[in-house]
Coordinates of C-alpha atoms and ligand atoms in Angstrom, one line a residue:
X299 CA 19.1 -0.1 -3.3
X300 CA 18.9 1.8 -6.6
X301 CA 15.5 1.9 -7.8
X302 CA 14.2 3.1 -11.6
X303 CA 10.6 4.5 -12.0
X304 CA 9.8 5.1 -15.2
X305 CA 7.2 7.4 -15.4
X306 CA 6.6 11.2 -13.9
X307 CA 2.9 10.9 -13.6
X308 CA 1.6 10.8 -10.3
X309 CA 2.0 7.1 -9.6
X310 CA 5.7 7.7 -10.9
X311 CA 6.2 10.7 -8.6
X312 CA 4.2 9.0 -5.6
X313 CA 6.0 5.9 -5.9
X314 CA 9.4 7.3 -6.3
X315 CA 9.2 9.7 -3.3
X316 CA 8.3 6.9 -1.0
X317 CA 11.2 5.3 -1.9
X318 CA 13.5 7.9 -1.5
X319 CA 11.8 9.1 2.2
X320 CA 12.6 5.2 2.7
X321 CA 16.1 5.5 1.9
X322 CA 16.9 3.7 -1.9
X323 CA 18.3 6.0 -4.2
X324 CA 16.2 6.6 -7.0
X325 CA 16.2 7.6 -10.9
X326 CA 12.9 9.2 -12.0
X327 CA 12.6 8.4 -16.5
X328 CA 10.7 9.9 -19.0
X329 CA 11.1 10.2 -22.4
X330 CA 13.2 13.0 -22.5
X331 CA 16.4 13.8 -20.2
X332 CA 15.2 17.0 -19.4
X333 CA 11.7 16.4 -18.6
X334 CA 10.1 19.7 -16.8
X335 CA 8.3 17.0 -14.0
X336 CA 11.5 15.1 -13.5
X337 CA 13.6 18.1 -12.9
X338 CA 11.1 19.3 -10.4
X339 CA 10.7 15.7 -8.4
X340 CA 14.6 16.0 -8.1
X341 CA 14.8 19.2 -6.4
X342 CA 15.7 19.6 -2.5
X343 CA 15.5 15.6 -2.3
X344 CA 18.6 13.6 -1.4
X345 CA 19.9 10.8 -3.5
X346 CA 17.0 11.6 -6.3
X347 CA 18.4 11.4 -9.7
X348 CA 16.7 12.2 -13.1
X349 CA 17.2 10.9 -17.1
X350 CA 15.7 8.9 -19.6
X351 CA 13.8 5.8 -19.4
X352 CA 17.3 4.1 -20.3
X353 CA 19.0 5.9 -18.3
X354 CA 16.8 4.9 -15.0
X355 CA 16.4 1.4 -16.2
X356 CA 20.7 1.0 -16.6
X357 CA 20.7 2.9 -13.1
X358 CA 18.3 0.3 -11.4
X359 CA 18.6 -2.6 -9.5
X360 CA 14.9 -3.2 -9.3
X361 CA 12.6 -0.8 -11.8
X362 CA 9.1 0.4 -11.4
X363 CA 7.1 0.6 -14.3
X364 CA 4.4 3.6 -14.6
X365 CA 3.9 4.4 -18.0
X366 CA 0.8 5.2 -19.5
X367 CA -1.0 2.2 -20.4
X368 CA -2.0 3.0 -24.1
X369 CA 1.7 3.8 -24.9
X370 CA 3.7 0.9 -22.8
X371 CA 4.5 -1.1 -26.1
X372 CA 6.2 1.5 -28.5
X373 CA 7.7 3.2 -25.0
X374 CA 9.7 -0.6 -24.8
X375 CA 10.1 -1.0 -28.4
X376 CA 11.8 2.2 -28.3
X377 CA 14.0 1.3 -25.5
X378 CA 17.7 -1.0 -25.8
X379 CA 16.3 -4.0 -23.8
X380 CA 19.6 -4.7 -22.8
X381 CA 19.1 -2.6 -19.8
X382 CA 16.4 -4.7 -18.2
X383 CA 18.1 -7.8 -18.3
X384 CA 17.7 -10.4 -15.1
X385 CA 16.4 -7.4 -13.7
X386 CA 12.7 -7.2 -11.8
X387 CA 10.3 -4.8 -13.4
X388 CA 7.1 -4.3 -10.8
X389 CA 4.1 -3.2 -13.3
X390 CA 2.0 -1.0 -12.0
X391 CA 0.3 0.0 -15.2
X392 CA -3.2 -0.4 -16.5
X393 CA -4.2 -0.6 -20.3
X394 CA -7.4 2.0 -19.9
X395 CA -9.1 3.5 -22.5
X396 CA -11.1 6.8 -21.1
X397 CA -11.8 7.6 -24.8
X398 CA -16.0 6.9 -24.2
X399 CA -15.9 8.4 -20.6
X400 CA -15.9 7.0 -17.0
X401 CA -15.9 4.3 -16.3
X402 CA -13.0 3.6 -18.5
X403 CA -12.7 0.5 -20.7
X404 CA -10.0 -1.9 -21.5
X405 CA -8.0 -1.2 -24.2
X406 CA -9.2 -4.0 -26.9
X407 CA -5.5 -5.3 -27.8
X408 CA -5.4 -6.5 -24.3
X409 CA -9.2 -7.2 -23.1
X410 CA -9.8 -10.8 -22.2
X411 CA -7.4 -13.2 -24.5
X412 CA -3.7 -10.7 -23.9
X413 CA -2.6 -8.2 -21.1
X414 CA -0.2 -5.7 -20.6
X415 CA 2.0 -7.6 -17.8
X416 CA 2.1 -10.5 -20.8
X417 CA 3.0 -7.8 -23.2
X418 CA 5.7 -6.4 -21.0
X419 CA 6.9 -9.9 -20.1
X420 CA 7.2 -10.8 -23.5
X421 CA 9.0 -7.5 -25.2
X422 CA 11.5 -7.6 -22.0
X423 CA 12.0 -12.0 -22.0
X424 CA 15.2 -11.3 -19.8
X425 CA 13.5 -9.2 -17.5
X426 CA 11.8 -10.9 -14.3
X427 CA 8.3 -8.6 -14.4
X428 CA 5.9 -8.9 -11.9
X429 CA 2.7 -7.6 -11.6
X430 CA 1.4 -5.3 -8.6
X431 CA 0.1 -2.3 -7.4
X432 CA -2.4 -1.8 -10.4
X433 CA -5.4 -2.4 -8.2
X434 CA -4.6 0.2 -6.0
X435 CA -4.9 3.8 -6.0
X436 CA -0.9 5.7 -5.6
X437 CA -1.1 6.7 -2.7
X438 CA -2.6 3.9 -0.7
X439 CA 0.1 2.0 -3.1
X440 CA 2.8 3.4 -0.9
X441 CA 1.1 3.0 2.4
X442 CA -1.3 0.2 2.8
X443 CA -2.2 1.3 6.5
X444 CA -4.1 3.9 5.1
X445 CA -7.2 2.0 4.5
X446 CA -8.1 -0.4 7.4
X447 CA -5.0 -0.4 9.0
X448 CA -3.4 -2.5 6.2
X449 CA -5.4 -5.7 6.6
X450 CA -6.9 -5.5 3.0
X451 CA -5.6 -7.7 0.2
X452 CA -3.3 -7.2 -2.6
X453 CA -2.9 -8.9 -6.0
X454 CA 0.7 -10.2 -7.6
X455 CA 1.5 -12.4 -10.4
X456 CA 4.5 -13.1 -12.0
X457 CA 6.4 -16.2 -13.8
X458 CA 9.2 -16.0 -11.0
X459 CA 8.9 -17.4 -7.8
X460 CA 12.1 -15.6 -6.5
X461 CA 11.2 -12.2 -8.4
X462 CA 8.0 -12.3 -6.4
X463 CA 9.1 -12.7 -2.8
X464 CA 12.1 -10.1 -3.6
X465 CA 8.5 -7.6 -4.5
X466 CA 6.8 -9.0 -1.6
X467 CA 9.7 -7.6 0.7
X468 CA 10.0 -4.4 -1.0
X469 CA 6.5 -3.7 -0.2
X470 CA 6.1 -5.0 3.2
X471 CA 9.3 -3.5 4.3
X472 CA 8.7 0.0 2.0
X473 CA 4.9 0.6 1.5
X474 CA 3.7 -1.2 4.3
X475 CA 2.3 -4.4 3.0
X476 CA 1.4 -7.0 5.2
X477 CA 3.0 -10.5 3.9
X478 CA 0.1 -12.4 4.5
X479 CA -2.2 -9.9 3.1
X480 CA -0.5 -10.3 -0.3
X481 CA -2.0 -12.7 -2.8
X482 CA 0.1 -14.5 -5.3
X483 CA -2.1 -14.9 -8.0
X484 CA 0.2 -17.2 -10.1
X485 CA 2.3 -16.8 -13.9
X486 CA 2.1 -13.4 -15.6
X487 CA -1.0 -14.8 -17.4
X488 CA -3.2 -13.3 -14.2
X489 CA -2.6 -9.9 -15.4
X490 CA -5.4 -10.2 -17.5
X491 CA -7.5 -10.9 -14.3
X492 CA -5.4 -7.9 -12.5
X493 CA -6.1 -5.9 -15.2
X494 CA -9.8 -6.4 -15.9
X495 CA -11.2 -5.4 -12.6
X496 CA -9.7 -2.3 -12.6
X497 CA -12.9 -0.5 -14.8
X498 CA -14.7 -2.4 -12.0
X499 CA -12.7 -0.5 -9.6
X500 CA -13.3 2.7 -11.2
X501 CA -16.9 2.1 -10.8
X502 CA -16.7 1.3 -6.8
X503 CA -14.4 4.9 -6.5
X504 CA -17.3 6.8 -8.1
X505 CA -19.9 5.3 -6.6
X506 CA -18.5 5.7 -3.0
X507 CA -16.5 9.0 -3.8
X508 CA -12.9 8.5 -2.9
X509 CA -10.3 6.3 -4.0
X510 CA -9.3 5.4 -0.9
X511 CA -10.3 1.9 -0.1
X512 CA -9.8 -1.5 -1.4
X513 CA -11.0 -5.2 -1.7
X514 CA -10.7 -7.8 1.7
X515 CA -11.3 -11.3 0.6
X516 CA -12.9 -13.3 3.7
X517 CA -13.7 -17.0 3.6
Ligands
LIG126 N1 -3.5 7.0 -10.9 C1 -3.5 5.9 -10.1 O1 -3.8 6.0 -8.9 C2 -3.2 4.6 -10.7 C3 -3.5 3.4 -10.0 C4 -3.1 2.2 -10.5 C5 -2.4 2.1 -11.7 N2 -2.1 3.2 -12.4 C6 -1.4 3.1 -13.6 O2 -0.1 3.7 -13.4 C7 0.4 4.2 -14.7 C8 0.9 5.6 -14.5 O3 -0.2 6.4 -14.2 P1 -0.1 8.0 -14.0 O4 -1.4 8.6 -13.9 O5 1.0 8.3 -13.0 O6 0.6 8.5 -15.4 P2 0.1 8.5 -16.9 O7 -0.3 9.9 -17.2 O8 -0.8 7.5 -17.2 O9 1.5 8.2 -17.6 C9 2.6 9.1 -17.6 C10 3.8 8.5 -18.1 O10 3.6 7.9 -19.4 C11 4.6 8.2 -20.3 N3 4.3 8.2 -21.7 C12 5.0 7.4 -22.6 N4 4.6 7.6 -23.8 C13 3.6 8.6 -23.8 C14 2.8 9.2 -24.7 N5 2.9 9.0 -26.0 N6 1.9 10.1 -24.3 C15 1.8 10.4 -23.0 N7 2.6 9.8 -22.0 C16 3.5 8.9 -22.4 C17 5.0 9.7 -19.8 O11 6.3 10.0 -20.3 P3 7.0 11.4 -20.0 O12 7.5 11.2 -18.6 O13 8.0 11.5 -21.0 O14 5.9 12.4 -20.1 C18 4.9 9.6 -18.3 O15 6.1 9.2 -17.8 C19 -0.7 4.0 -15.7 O16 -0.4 2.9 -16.5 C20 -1.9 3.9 -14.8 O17 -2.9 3.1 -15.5 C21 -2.5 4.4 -12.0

């Protein structure tokens, strides 16, 4: 499959790697085509491909989304949204604000009433995004059996049905996911909820000193 991740940060470079060690070919984006990171990730890898966030988006079948939270709207706004039509974005991304310190806050345009996925979902209305991974920390994103041998739960949402079960596979059969591990949370909406426990998240990681774990729901 070809895959886009937009974004060279570490999620970006974590996720992208995984699926190219998996076997997809795969078109690292940033904002530039000759990004210093991008260049880097390509080198000695097969089928590992760099360019602009267009670029990777037109190159994609299915495109990962791991841009900075604060900077996600004029990022798309920026972009020719043709390129993500009918196509599945998978959000990773968080809308943190580490201005006042750790634990981070949420940034206030999308605390409580608006989220990020909703934002995304709404600048890209062709696009099929769903929301996952953001609870996580990257590398425990691309291998869930490093925490409790993968029996710990993970959040989705998204407004299509089909988009999430396509997301579903792609991370059972990629990163490890166990199916019934993986909670479908409902309509993009959630992402607010997604989204909100992350600070919370933060909190656990310092107070427990690695980000290496994450939540089991029992009943
Ligand atoms: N760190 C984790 O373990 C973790 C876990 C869950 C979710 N997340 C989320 O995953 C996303 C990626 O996180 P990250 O730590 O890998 O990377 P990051 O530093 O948050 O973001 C890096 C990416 O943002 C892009 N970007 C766009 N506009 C920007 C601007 N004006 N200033 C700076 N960067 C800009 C950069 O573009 P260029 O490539 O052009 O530089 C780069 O590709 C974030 O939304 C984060 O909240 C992270």
């Amino acid at each position: 499959m070809n895959i886009g991740v937009l974004g060279t940060g570490f999620v970006g470079q974590t996720i992208a790697t995984a699926l190219v060690e998996n076997g997809h070919r795969v078109m690292i984006g940033s904002r530039s085509a000759n990004n210093a990171k991008a260049i880097a990730w390509v080198e000695n890898k097969v089928n590992a491909f760099a360019g602009t966030f267009e670029e990777a988006a037109q190159f994609a079948d299915i495109i990962f989304l791991c841009i900075n939270g604060a900077f996600i709207k004029e990022t798309i706004n920026a972009l020719d949204s043709a390129m993500f039509t009918d196509k599945i974005i998978i959000d990773v991304s968080n809308p943190l604000d580490f201005s006042k310190g750790m634990p981070p806050s949420i940034l206030p345009a999308y605390s409580n009433q608006w989220s990020l996925g909703e934002e995304i979902q709404q600048l890209l209305p062709k696009a099929k995004a769903v929301k996952a991974l953001n609870t996580v920390t990257a590398r425990l994103m691309v291998n869930a059996e490093l925490v409790n041998e993968g029996n710990h739960h993970l959040f989705i949402c998204g407004n299509d049905t089909e988009a999430k079960n396509t997301v579903k596979h792609l991370l059972s059969e990629n990163f490890r996911w166990k199916p019934e591990y993986i909670i479908d949370m409902g309509p993009i909406g959630q992402s607010r909820l997604m989204e909100g426990i992350v600070p919370f998240w933060v909190g656990v990681m310092q107070a427990i000193c690695t980000p290496m774990f994450n939540t089991l729901i029992v009943k």
